[in-house]
mmCIF file of C-alpha atoms and ligand atoms in Angstrom:
data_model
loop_
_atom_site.group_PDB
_atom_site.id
_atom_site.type_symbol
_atom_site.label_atom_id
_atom_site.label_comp_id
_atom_site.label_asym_id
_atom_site.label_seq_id
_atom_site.Cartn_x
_atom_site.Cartn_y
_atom_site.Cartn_z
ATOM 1 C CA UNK A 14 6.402 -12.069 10.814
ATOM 2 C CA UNK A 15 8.220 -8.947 11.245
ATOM 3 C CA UNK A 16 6.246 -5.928 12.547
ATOM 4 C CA UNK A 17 7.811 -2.273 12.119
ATOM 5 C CA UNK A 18 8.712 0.208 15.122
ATOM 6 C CA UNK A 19 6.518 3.267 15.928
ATOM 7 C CA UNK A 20 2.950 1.533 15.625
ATOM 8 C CA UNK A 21 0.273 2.741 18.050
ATOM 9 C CA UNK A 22 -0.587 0.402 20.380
ATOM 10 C CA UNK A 23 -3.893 -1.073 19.173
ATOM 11 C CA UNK A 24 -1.977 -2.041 15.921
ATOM 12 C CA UNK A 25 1.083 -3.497 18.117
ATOM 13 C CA UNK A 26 -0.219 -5.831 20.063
ATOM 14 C CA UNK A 27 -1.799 -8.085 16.720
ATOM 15 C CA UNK A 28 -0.243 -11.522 16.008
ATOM 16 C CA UNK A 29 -1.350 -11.148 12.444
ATOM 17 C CA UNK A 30 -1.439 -9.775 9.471
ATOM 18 C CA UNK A 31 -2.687 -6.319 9.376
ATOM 19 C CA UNK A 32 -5.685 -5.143 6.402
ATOM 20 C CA UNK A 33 -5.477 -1.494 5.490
ATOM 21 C CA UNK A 34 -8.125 0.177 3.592
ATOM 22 C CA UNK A 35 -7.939 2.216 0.412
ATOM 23 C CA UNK A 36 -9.543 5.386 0.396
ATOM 24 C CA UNK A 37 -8.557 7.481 -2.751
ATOM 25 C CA UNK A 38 -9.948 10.542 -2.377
ATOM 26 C CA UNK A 39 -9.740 11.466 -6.284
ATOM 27 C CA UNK A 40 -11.811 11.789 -9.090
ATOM 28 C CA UNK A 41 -9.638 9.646 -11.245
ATOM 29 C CA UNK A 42 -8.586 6.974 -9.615
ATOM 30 C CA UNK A 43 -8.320 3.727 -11.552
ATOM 31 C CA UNK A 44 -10.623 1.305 -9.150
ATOM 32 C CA UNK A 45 -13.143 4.073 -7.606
ATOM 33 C CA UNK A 46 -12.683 7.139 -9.726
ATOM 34 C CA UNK A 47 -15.239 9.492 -8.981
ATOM 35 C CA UNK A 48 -16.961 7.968 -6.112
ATOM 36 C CA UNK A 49 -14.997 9.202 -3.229
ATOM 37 C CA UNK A 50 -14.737 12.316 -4.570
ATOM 38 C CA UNK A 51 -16.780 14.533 -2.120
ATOM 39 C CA UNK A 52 -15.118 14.654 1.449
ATOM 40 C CA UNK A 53 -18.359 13.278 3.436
ATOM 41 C CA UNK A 54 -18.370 10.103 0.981
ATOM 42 C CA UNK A 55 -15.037 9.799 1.688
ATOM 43 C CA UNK A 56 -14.876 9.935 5.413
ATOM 44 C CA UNK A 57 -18.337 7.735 5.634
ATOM 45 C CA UNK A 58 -16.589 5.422 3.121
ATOM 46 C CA UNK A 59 -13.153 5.666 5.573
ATOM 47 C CA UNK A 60 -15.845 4.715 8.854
ATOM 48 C CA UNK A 61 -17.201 1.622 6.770
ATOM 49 C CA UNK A 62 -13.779 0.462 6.248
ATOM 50 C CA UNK A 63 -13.160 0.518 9.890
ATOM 51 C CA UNK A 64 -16.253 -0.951 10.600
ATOM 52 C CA UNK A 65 -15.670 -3.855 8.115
ATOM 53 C CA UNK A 66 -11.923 -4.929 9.844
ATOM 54 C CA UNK A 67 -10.016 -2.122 8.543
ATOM 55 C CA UNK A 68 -6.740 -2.000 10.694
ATOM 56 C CA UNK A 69 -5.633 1.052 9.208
ATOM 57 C CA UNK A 70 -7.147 3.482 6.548
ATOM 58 C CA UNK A 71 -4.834 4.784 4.125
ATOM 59 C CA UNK A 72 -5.946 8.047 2.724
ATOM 60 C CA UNK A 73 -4.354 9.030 -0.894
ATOM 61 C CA UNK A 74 -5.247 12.632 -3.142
ATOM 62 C CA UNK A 75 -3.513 11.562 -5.902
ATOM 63 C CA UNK A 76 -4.052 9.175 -8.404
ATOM 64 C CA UNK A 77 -1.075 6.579 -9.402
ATOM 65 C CA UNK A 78 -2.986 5.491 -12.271
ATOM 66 C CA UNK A 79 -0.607 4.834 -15.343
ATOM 67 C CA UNK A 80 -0.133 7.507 -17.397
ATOM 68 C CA UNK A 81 -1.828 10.311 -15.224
ATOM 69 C CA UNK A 82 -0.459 13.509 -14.228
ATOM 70 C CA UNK A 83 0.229 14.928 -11.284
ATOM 71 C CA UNK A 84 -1.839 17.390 -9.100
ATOM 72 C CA UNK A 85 -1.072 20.443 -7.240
ATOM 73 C CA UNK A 86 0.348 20.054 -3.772
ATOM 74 C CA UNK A 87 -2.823 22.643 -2.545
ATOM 75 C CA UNK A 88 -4.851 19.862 -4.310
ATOM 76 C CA UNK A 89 -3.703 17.101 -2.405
ATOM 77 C CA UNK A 90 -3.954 18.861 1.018
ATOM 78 C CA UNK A 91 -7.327 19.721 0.088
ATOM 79 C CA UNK A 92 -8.058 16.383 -0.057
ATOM 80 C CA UNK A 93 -6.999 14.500 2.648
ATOM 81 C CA UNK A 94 -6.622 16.461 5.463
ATOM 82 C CA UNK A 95 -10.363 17.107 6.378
ATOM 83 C CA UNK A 96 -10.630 13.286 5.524
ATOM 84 C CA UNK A 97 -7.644 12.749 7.878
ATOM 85 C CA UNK A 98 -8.888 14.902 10.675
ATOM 86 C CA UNK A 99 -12.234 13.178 10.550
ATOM 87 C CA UNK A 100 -11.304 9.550 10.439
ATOM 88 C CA UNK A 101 -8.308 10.496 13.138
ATOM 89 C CA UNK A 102 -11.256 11.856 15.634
ATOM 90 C CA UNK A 103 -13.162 8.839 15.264
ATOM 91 C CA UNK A 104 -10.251 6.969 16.874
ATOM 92 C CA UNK A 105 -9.383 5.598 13.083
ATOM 93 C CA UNK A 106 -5.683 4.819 12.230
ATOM 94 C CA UNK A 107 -4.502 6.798 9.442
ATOM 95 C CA UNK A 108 -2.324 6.071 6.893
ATOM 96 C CA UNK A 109 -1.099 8.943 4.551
ATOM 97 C CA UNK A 110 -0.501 7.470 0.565
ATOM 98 C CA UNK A 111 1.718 10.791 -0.362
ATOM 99 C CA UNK A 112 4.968 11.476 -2.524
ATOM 100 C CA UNK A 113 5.364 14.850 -0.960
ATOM 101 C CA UNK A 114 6.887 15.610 2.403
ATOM 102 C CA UNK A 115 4.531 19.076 3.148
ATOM 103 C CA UNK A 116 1.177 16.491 2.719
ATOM 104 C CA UNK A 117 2.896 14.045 4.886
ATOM 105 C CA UNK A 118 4.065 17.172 7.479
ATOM 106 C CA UNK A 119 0.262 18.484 7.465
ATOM 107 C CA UNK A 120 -1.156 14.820 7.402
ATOM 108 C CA UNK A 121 1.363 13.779 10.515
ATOM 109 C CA UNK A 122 -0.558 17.483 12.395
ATOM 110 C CA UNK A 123 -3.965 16.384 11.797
ATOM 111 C CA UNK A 124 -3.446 12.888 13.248
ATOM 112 C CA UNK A 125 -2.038 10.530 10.506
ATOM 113 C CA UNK A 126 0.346 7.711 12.042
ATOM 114 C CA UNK A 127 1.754 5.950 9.299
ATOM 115 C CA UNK A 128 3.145 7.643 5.806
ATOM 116 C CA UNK A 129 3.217 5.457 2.854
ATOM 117 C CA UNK A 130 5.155 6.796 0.297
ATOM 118 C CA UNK A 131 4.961 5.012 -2.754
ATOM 119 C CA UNK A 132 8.212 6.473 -4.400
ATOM 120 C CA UNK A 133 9.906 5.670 -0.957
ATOM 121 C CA UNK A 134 11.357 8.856 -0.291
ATOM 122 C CA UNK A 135 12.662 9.157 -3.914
ATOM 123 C CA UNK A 136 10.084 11.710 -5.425
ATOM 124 C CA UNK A 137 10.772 14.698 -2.812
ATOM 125 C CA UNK A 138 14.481 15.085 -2.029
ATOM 126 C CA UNK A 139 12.609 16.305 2.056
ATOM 127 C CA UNK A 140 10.871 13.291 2.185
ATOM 128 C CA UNK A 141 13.452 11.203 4.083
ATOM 129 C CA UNK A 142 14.539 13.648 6.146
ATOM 130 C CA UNK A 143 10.986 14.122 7.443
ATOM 131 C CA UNK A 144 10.231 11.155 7.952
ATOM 132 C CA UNK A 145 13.716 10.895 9.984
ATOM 133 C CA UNK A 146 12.412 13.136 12.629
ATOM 134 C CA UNK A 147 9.521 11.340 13.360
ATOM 135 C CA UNK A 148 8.761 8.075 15.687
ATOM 136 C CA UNK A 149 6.164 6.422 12.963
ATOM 137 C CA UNK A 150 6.528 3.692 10.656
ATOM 138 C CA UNK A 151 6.967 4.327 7.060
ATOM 139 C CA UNK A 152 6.281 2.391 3.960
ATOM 140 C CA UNK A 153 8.977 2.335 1.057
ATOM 141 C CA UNK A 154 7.339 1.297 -2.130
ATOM 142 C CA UNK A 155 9.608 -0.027 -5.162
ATOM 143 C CA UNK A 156 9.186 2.833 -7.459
ATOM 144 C CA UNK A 157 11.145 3.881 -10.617
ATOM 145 C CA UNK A 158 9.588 6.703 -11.745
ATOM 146 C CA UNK A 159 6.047 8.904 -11.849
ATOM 147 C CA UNK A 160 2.641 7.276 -13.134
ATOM 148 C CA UNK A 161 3.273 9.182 -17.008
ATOM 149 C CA UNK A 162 6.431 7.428 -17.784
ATOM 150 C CA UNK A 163 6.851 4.123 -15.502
ATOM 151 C CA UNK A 164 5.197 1.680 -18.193
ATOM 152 C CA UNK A 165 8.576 2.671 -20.058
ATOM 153 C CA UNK A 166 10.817 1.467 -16.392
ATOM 154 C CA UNK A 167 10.205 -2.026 -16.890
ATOM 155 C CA UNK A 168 13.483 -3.238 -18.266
ATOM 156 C CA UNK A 169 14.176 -6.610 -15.441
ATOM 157 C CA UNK A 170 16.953 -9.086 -15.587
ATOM 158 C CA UNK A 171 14.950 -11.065 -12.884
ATOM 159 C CA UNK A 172 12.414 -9.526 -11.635
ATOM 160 C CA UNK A 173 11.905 -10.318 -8.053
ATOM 161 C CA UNK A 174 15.813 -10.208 -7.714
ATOM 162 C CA UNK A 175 16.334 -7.251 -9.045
ATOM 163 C CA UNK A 176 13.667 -5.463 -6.807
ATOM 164 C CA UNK A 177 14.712 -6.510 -3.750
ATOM 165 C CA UNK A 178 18.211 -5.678 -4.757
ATOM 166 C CA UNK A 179 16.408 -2.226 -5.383
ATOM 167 C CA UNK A 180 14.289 -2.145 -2.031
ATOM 168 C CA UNK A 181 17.646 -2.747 -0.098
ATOM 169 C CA UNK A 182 19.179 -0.092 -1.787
ATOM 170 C CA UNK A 183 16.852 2.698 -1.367
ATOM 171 C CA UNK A 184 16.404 1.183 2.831
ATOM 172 C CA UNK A 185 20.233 2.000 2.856
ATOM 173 C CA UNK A 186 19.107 5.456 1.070
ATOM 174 C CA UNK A 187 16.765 6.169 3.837
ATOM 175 C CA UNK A 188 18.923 4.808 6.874
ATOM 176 C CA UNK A 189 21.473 7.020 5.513
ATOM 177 C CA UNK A 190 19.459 10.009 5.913
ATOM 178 C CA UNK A 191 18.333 9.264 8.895
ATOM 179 C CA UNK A 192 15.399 6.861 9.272
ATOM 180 C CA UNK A 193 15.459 4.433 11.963
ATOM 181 C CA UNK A 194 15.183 0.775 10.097
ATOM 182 C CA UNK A 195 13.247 -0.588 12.604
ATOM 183 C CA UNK A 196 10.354 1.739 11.384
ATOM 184 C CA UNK A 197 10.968 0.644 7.653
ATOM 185 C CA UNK A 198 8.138 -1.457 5.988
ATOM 186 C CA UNK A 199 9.039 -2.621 2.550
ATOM 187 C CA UNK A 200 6.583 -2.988 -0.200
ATOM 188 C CA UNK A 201 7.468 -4.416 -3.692
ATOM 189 C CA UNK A 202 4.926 -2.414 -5.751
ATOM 190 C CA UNK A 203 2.824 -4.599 -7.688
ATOM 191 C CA UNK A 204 1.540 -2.944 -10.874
ATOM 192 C CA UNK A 205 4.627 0.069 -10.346
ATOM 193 C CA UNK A 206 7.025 -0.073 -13.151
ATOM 194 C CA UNK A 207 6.134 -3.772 -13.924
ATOM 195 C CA UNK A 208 4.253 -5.030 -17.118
ATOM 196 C CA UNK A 209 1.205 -7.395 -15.909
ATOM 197 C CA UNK A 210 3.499 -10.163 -16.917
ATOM 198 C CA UNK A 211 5.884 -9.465 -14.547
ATOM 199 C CA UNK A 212 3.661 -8.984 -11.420
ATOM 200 C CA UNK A 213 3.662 -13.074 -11.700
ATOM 201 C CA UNK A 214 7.379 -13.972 -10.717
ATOM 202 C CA UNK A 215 7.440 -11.003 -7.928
ATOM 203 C CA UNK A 216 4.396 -13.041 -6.358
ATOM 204 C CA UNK A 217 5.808 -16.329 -6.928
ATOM 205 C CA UNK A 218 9.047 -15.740 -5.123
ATOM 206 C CA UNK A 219 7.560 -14.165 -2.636
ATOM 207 C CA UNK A 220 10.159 -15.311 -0.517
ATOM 208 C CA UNK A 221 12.995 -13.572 -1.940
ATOM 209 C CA UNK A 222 11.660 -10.301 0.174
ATOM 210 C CA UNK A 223 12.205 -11.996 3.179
ATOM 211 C CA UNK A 224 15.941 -11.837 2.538
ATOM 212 C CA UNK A 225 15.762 -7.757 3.668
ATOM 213 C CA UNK A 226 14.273 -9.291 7.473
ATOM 214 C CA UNK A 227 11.634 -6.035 7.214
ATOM 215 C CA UNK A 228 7.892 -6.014 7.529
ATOM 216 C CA UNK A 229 6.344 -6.365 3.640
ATOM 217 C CA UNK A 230 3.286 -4.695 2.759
ATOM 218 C CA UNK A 231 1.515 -5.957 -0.465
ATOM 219 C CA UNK A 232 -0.479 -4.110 -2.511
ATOM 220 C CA UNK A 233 -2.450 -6.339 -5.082
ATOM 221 C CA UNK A 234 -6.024 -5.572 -5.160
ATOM 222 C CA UNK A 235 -8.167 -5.259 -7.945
ATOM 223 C CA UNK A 236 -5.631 -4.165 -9.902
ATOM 224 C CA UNK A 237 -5.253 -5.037 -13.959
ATOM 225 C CA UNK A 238 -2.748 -8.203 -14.098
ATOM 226 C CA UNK A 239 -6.015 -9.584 -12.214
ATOM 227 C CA UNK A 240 -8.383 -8.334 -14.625
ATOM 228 C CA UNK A 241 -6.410 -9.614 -17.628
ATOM 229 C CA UNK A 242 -5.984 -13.306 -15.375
ATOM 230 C CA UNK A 243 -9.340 -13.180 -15.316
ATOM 231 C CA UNK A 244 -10.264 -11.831 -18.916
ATOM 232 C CA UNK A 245 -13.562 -13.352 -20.689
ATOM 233 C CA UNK A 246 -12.815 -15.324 -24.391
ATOM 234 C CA UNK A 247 -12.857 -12.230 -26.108
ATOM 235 C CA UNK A 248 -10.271 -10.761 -24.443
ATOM 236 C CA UNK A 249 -12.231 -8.104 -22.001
ATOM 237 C CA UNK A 250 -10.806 -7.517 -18.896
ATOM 238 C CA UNK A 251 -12.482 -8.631 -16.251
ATOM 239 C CA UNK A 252 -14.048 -5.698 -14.281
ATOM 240 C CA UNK A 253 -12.775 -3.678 -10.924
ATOM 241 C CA UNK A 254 -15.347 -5.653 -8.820
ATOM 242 C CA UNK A 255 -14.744 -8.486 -9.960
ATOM 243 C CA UNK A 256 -11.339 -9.317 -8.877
ATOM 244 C CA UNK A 257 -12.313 -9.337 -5.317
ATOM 245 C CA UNK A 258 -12.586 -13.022 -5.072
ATOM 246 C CA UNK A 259 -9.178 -13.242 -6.532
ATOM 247 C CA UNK A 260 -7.680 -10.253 -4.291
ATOM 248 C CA UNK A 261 -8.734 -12.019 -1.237
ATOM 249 C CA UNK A 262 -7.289 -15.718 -2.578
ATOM 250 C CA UNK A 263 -3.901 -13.305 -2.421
ATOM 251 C CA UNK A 264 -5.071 -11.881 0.514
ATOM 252 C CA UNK A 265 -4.899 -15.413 1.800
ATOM 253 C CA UNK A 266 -1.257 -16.233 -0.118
ATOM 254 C CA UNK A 267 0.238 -13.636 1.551
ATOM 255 C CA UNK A 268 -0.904 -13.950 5.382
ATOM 256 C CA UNK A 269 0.421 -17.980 5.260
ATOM 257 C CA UNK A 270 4.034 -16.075 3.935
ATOM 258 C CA UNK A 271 3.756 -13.309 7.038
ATOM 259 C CA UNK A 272 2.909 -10.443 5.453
ATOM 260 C CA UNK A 273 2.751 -7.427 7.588
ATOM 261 C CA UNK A 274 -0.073 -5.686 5.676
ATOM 262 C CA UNK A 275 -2.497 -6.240 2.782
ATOM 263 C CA UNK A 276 -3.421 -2.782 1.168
ATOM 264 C CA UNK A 277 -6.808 -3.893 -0.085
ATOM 265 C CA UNK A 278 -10.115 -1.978 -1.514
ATOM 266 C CA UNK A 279 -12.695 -4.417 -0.209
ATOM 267 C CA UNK A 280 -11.560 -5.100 4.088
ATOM 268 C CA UNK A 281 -14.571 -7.250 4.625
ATOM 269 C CA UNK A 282 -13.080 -10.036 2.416
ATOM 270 C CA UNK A 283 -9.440 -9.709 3.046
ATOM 271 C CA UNK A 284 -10.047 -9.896 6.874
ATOM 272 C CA UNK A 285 -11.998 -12.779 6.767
ATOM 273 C CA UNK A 286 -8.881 -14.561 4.920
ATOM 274 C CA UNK A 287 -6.313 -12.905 7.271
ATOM 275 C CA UNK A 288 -8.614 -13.785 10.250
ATOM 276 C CA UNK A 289 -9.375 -17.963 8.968
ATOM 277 C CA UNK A 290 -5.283 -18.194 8.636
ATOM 278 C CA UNK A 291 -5.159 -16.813 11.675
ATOM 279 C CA UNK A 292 -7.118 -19.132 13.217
ATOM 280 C CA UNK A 293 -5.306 -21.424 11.580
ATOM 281 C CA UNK A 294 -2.147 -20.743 12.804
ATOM 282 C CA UNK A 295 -2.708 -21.074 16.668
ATOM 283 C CA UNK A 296 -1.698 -23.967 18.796
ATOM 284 C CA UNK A 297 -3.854 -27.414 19.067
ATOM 285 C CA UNK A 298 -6.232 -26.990 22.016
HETATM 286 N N1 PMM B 23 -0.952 1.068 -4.938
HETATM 287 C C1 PMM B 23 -1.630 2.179 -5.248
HETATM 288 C C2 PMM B 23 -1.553 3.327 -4.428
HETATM 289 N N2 PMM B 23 -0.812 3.325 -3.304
HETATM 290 N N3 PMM B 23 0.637 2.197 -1.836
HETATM 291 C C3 PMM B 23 1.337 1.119 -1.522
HETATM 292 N N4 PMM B 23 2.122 1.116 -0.414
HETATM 293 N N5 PMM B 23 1.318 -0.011 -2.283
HETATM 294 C C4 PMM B 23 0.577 -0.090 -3.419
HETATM 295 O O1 PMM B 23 0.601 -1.142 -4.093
HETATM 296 C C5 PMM B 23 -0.182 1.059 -3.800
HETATM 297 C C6 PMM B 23 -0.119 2.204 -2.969
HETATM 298 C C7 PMM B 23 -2.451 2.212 -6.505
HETATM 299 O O2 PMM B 23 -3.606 1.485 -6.369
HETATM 300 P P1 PMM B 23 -5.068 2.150 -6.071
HETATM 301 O O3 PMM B 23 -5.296 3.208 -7.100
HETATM 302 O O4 PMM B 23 -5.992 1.021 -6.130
HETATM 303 O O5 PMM B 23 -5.024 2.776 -4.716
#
């Protein structure tokens, strides 16, 4: 299992696989639209998290959801920094989920110690050289273009191949400009520029990510290649809550492959499975 460079301490010493929390605050979010809307939901919902086995909270202001538009940067500060500032003062680690490099600037201020950016530094041309300056890992998503038109950036010769082949090239992007690899965590985007279809190979070659010797973060819960898996006779999509038990059986696919992180909505479940293949892992007494 690789583990990336910068993490604070609590989160360094772990021999396994790390379960962060999602906590979109946004009223349109595709798995809790609406509900976290209100800062003091969001920051009791952040505390639960934690309390639940949440290694890290990762705090996002704008929605990814296919097809929707983008929000104002004042917006997004808006947002997540009182969120931020909150969970951060409660001894929470903080994750930022932000394209831009002024949310991740004021985000870094008011305590955050990771930045996942799901465009991995390709959205904001002072993204990378941010993140250069600063001694925190950072997440690089596979990412071919904004939420309105990446259901039309699914053209793949084969799949998994062709985004790690993608991954390494924007890590040499970000090396380039500055950012230590060490700090690097790779994630190959499920749901980001892929039909549902293709979410299948990417997970069943998991392996081919390993090639890039980086920490992988996987982001798979509750999101719709699960719902349509899991669709009733007539065709309905099975609903948000109930993927969880099939989020956490991935939860559990990637911890045995050494996955540094699991981006999940429900913790309670996924750390549970990360903490049985823990167990699971550990010498004969
Ligand atoms: N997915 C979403 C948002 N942020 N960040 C990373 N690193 N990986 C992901 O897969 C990812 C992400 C969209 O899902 P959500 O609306 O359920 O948060």
């Amino acid at each position: 299992m690789f583990h990336p460079q910068g993490l604070p301490q609590s989160l360094a010493v772990l021999d396994r696989t790390l379960v962060m929390g999602v906590l979109n605050v946004t009223p349109d979010s595709f798995s809790d639209g609406g509900l976290f809307e209100d800062t003091q939901t969001a920051i009791a919902h952040g505390r639960f998290m934690a309390a639940n086995g949440a290694d890290i909270v990762d705090v996002g202001g704008e929605s990814t959801r296919p097809g929707s538009a983008r929000i104002s940067q004042d917006e997004e500060l808006a947002r997540v920094i009182p969120v931020i500032e909150s969970l951060v003062n409660d001894g929470i680690v903080v994750s930022i989920d932000t394209m831009r490099s002024e949310v991740a600037r004021a985000s870094v201020s008011a305590g955050a110690a990771i930045i996942n950016d799901i465009s991995g530094g390709k959205a904001d041309s002072q993204m990378l050289p941010f993140v250069a300056q600063l001694d925190m890992p950072f997440i690089l998503m596979h990412w071919r273009g904004h939420s309105d038109v990446m259901t039309q950036l699914t053209d793949y010769n084969d799949v998994a191949a062709d985004v790690v082949r993608e991954l390494a090239d924007q890590v040499g992007v970000a090396v380039n400009a500055g950012v230590d690899r060490n700090r690097i965590v790779v994630d190959p985007g499920i749901g980001f520029a892929k039909t549902t279809q293709q979410n299948w190979p990417l997970l069943q070659e998991l392996d081919v990510i390993d090639e890039l010797e980086l920490p992988v973060l996987w982001g798979a819960s509750r999101k719709k290649f699960l719902g349509e898996l899991l669709a009733d006779s007539n065709g309905e999509l099975r609903d948000m809550t109930g993927r969880e038990a099939a989020t956490t059986a991935l939860t559990t696919y990637f911890a045995l492959a050494g996955a540094w992180a699991v981006r999940v909505h429900d913790v309670r479940s996924s750390r549970d499975a990360v903490d049985v293949v823990e167990r699971l892992s550990r010498e004969h007494d």
